[in-house]
Amino acid sequence: MVEPLSGRETEVLRKAAELLSTEEIAAELYLSANTVKTHLKSIYRKLSVTRRSEAVHRAQDLGML
């Protein structure tokens, strides 16, 4: 069982799946880079992964993306 992602976390994860950098994600979503990093850490924790690519693959496997 995976803890559900918030709407903003899902948006950040979708942008990460597009291979955008932290700064590019921040610019597109009108967030600071630090806020994006905080969302990514939360995503990693919820999906039990340690890297961005793992998070994208796990989310795809779970049908979240």
JSON list of C-alpha atoms in Angstrom, two decimals:
[
{"chain": "A", "resi": 1, "resn": "MET", "atom": "CA", "xyz": [0.00, 0.00, 0.00]},
{"chain": "A", "resi": 2, "resn": "VAL", "atom": "CA", "xyz": [1.42, 3.34, -1.07]},
{"chain": "A", "resi": 3, "resn": "GLU", "atom": "CA", "xyz": [0.48, 6.61, 0.61]},
{"chain": "A", "resi": 4, "resn": "PRO", "atom": "CA", "xyz": [-1.35, 8.76, -1.97]},
{"chain": "A", "resi": 5, "resn": "LEU", "atom": "CA", "xyz": [0.47, 11.74, -3.45]},
{"chain": "A", "resi": 6, "resn": "SER", "atom": "CA", "xyz": [-0.94, 15.23, -3.10]},
{"chain": "A", "resi": 7, "resn": "GLY", "atom": "CA", "xyz": [-2.01, 17.07, -6.23]},
{"chain": "A", "resi": 8, "resn": "ARG", "atom": "CA", "xyz": [1.14, 19.19, -6.23]},
{"chain": "A", "resi": 9, "resn": "GLU", "atom": "CA", "xyz": [3.37, 16.14, -5.69]},
{"chain": "A", "resi": 10, "resn": "THR", "atom": "CA", "xyz": [1.70, 14.49, -8.67]},
{"chain": "A", "resi": 11, "resn": "GLU", "atom": "CA", "xyz": [2.38, 17.59, -10.79]},
{"chain": "A", "resi": 12, "resn": "VAL", "atom": "CA", "xyz": [6.04, 17.60, -9.72]},
{"chain": "A", "resi": 13, "resn": "LEU", "atom": "CA", "xyz": [6.35, 13.88, -10.47]},
{"chain": "A", "resi": 14, "resn": "ARG", "atom": "CA", "xyz": [4.83, 14.35, -13.94]},
{"chain": "A", "resi": 15, "resn": "LYS", "atom": "CA", "xyz": [7.36, 17.08, -14.70]},
{"chain": "A", "resi": 16, "resn": "ALA", "atom": "CA", "xyz": [10.15, 14.87, -13.37]},
{"chain": "A", "resi": 17, "resn": "ALA", "atom": "CA", "xyz": [8.96, 12.16, -15.76]},
{"chain": "A", "resi": 18, "resn": "GLU", "atom": "CA", "xyz": [9.52, 14.66, -18.59]},
{"chain": "A", "resi": 19, "resn": "LEU", "atom": "CA", "xyz": [13.20, 14.73, -17.50]},
{"chain": "A", "resi": 20, "resn": "LEU", "atom": "CA", "xyz": [13.04, 18.36, -16.44]},
{"chain": "A", "resi": 21, "resn": "SER", "atom": "CA", "xyz": [15.60, 19.66, -13.95]},
{"chain": "A", "resi": 22, "resn": "THR", "atom": "CA", "xyz": [14.58, 20.87, -10.52]},
{"chain": "A", "resi": 23, "resn": "GLU", "atom": "CA", "xyz": [14.92, 24.46, -11.70]},
{"chain": "A", "resi": 24, "resn": "GLU", "atom": "CA", "xyz": [12.83, 23.81, -14.83]},
{"chain": "A", "resi": 25, "resn": "ILE", "atom": "CA", "xyz": [10.09, 22.15, -12.77]},
{"chain": "A", "resi": 26, "resn": "ALA", "atom": "CA", "xyz": [10.12, 25.12, -10.39]},
{"chain": "A", "resi": 27, "resn": "ALA", "atom": "CA", "xyz": [9.78, 27.59, -13.26]},
{"chain": "A", "resi": 28, "resn": "GLU", "atom": "CA", "xyz": [6.94, 25.70, -14.94]},
{"chain": "A", "resi": 29, "resn": "LEU", "atom": "CA", "xyz": [4.96, 25.26, -11.71]},
{"chain": "A", "resi": 30, "resn": "TYR", "atom": "CA", "xyz": [5.76, 28.72, -10.30]},
{"chain": "A", "resi": 31, "resn": "LEU", "atom": "CA", "xyz": [7.52, 27.26, -7.26]},
{"chain": "A", "resi": 32, "resn": "SER", "atom": "CA", "xyz": [10.93, 27.77, -5.72]},
{"chain": "A", "resi": 33, "resn": "ALA", "atom": "CA", "xyz": [13.57, 25.13, -6.36]},
{"chain": "A", "resi": 34, "resn": "ASN", "atom": "CA", "xyz": [13.59, 24.36, -2.63]},
{"chain": "A", "resi": 35, "resn": "THR", "atom": "CA", "xyz": [9.84, 23.69, -2.68]},
{"chain": "A", "resi": 36, "resn": "VAL", "atom": "CA", "xyz": [10.32, 21.29, -5.60]},
{"chain": "A", "resi": 37, "resn": "LYS", "atom": "CA", "xyz": [13.07, 19.51, -3.67]},
{"chain": "A", "resi": 38, "resn": "THR", "atom": "CA", "xyz": [10.76, 19.20, -0.66]},
{"chain": "A", "resi": 39, "resn": "HIS", "atom": "CA", "xyz": [8.02, 17.71, -2.83]},
{"chain": "A", "resi": 40, "resn": "LEU", "atom": "CA", "xyz": [10.51, 15.27, -4.39]},
{"chain": "A", "resi": 41, "resn": "LYS", "atom": "CA", "xyz": [11.68, 14.10, -0.95]},
{"chain": "A", "resi": 42, "resn": "SER", "atom": "CA", "xyz": [8.08, 13.50, 0.05]},
{"chain": "A", "resi": 43, "resn": "ILE", "atom": "CA", "xyz": [7.43, 11.59, -3.19]},
{"chain": "A", "resi": 44, "resn": "TYR", "atom": "CA", "xyz": [10.50, 9.42, -2.61]},
{"chain": "A", "resi": 45, "resn": "ARG", "atom": "CA", "xyz": [9.36, 8.64, 0.93]},
{"chain": "A", "resi": 46, "resn": "LYS", "atom": "CA", "xyz": [5.81, 7.80, -0.15]},
{"chain": "A", "resi": 47, "resn": "LEU", "atom": "CA", "xyz": [6.99, 5.58, -3.02]},
{"chain": "A", "resi": 48, "resn": "SER", "atom": "CA", "xyz": [9.84, 4.02, -0.99]},
{"chain": "A", "resi": 49, "resn": "VAL", "atom": "CA", "xyz": [12.53, 5.00, -3.50]},
{"chain": "A", "resi": 50, "resn": "THR", "atom": "CA", "xyz": [15.75, 7.00, -3.36]},
{"chain": "A", "resi": 51, "resn": "ARG", "atom": "CA", "xyz": [16.09, 8.51, -6.85]},
{"chain": "A", "resi": 52, "resn": "ARG", "atom": "CA", "xyz": [14.00, 10.47, -9.31]},
{"chain": "A", "resi": 53, "resn": "SER", "atom": "CA", "xyz": [14.14, 7.76, -11.99]},
{"chain": "A", "resi": 54, "resn": "GLU", "atom": "CA", "xyz": [13.02, 5.12, -9.48]},
{"chain": "A", "resi": 55, "resn": "ALA", "atom": "CA", "xyz": [10.10, 7.33, -8.44]},
{"chain": "A", "resi": 56, "resn": "VAL", "atom": "CA", "xyz": [8.98, 7.73, -12.06]},
{"chain": "A", "resi": 57, "resn": "HIS", "atom": "CA", "xyz": [9.23, 3.98, -12.75]},
{"chain": "A", "resi": 58, "resn": "ARG", "atom": "CA", "xyz": [7.43, 3.05, -9.53]},
{"chain": "A", "resi": 59, "resn": "ALA", "atom": "CA", "xyz": [4.65, 5.55, -10.20]},
{"chain": "A", "resi": 60, "resn": "GLN", "atom": "CA", "xyz": [4.25, 4.18, -13.74]},
{"chain": "A", "resi": 61, "resn": "ASP", "atom": "CA", "xyz": [4.11, 0.61, -12.39]},
{"chain": "A", "resi": 62, "resn": "LEU", "atom": "CA", "xyz": [1.41, 1.67, -9.91]},
{"chain": "A", "resi": 63, "resn": "GLY", "atom": "CA", "xyz": [-0.59, 3.48, -12.59]},
{"chain": "A", "resi": 64, "resn": "MET", "atom": "CA", "xyz": [-0.06, 6.89, -10.98]},
{"chain": "A", "resi": 65, "resn": "LEU", "atom": "CA", "xyz": [1.42, 8.39, -14.16]}
]
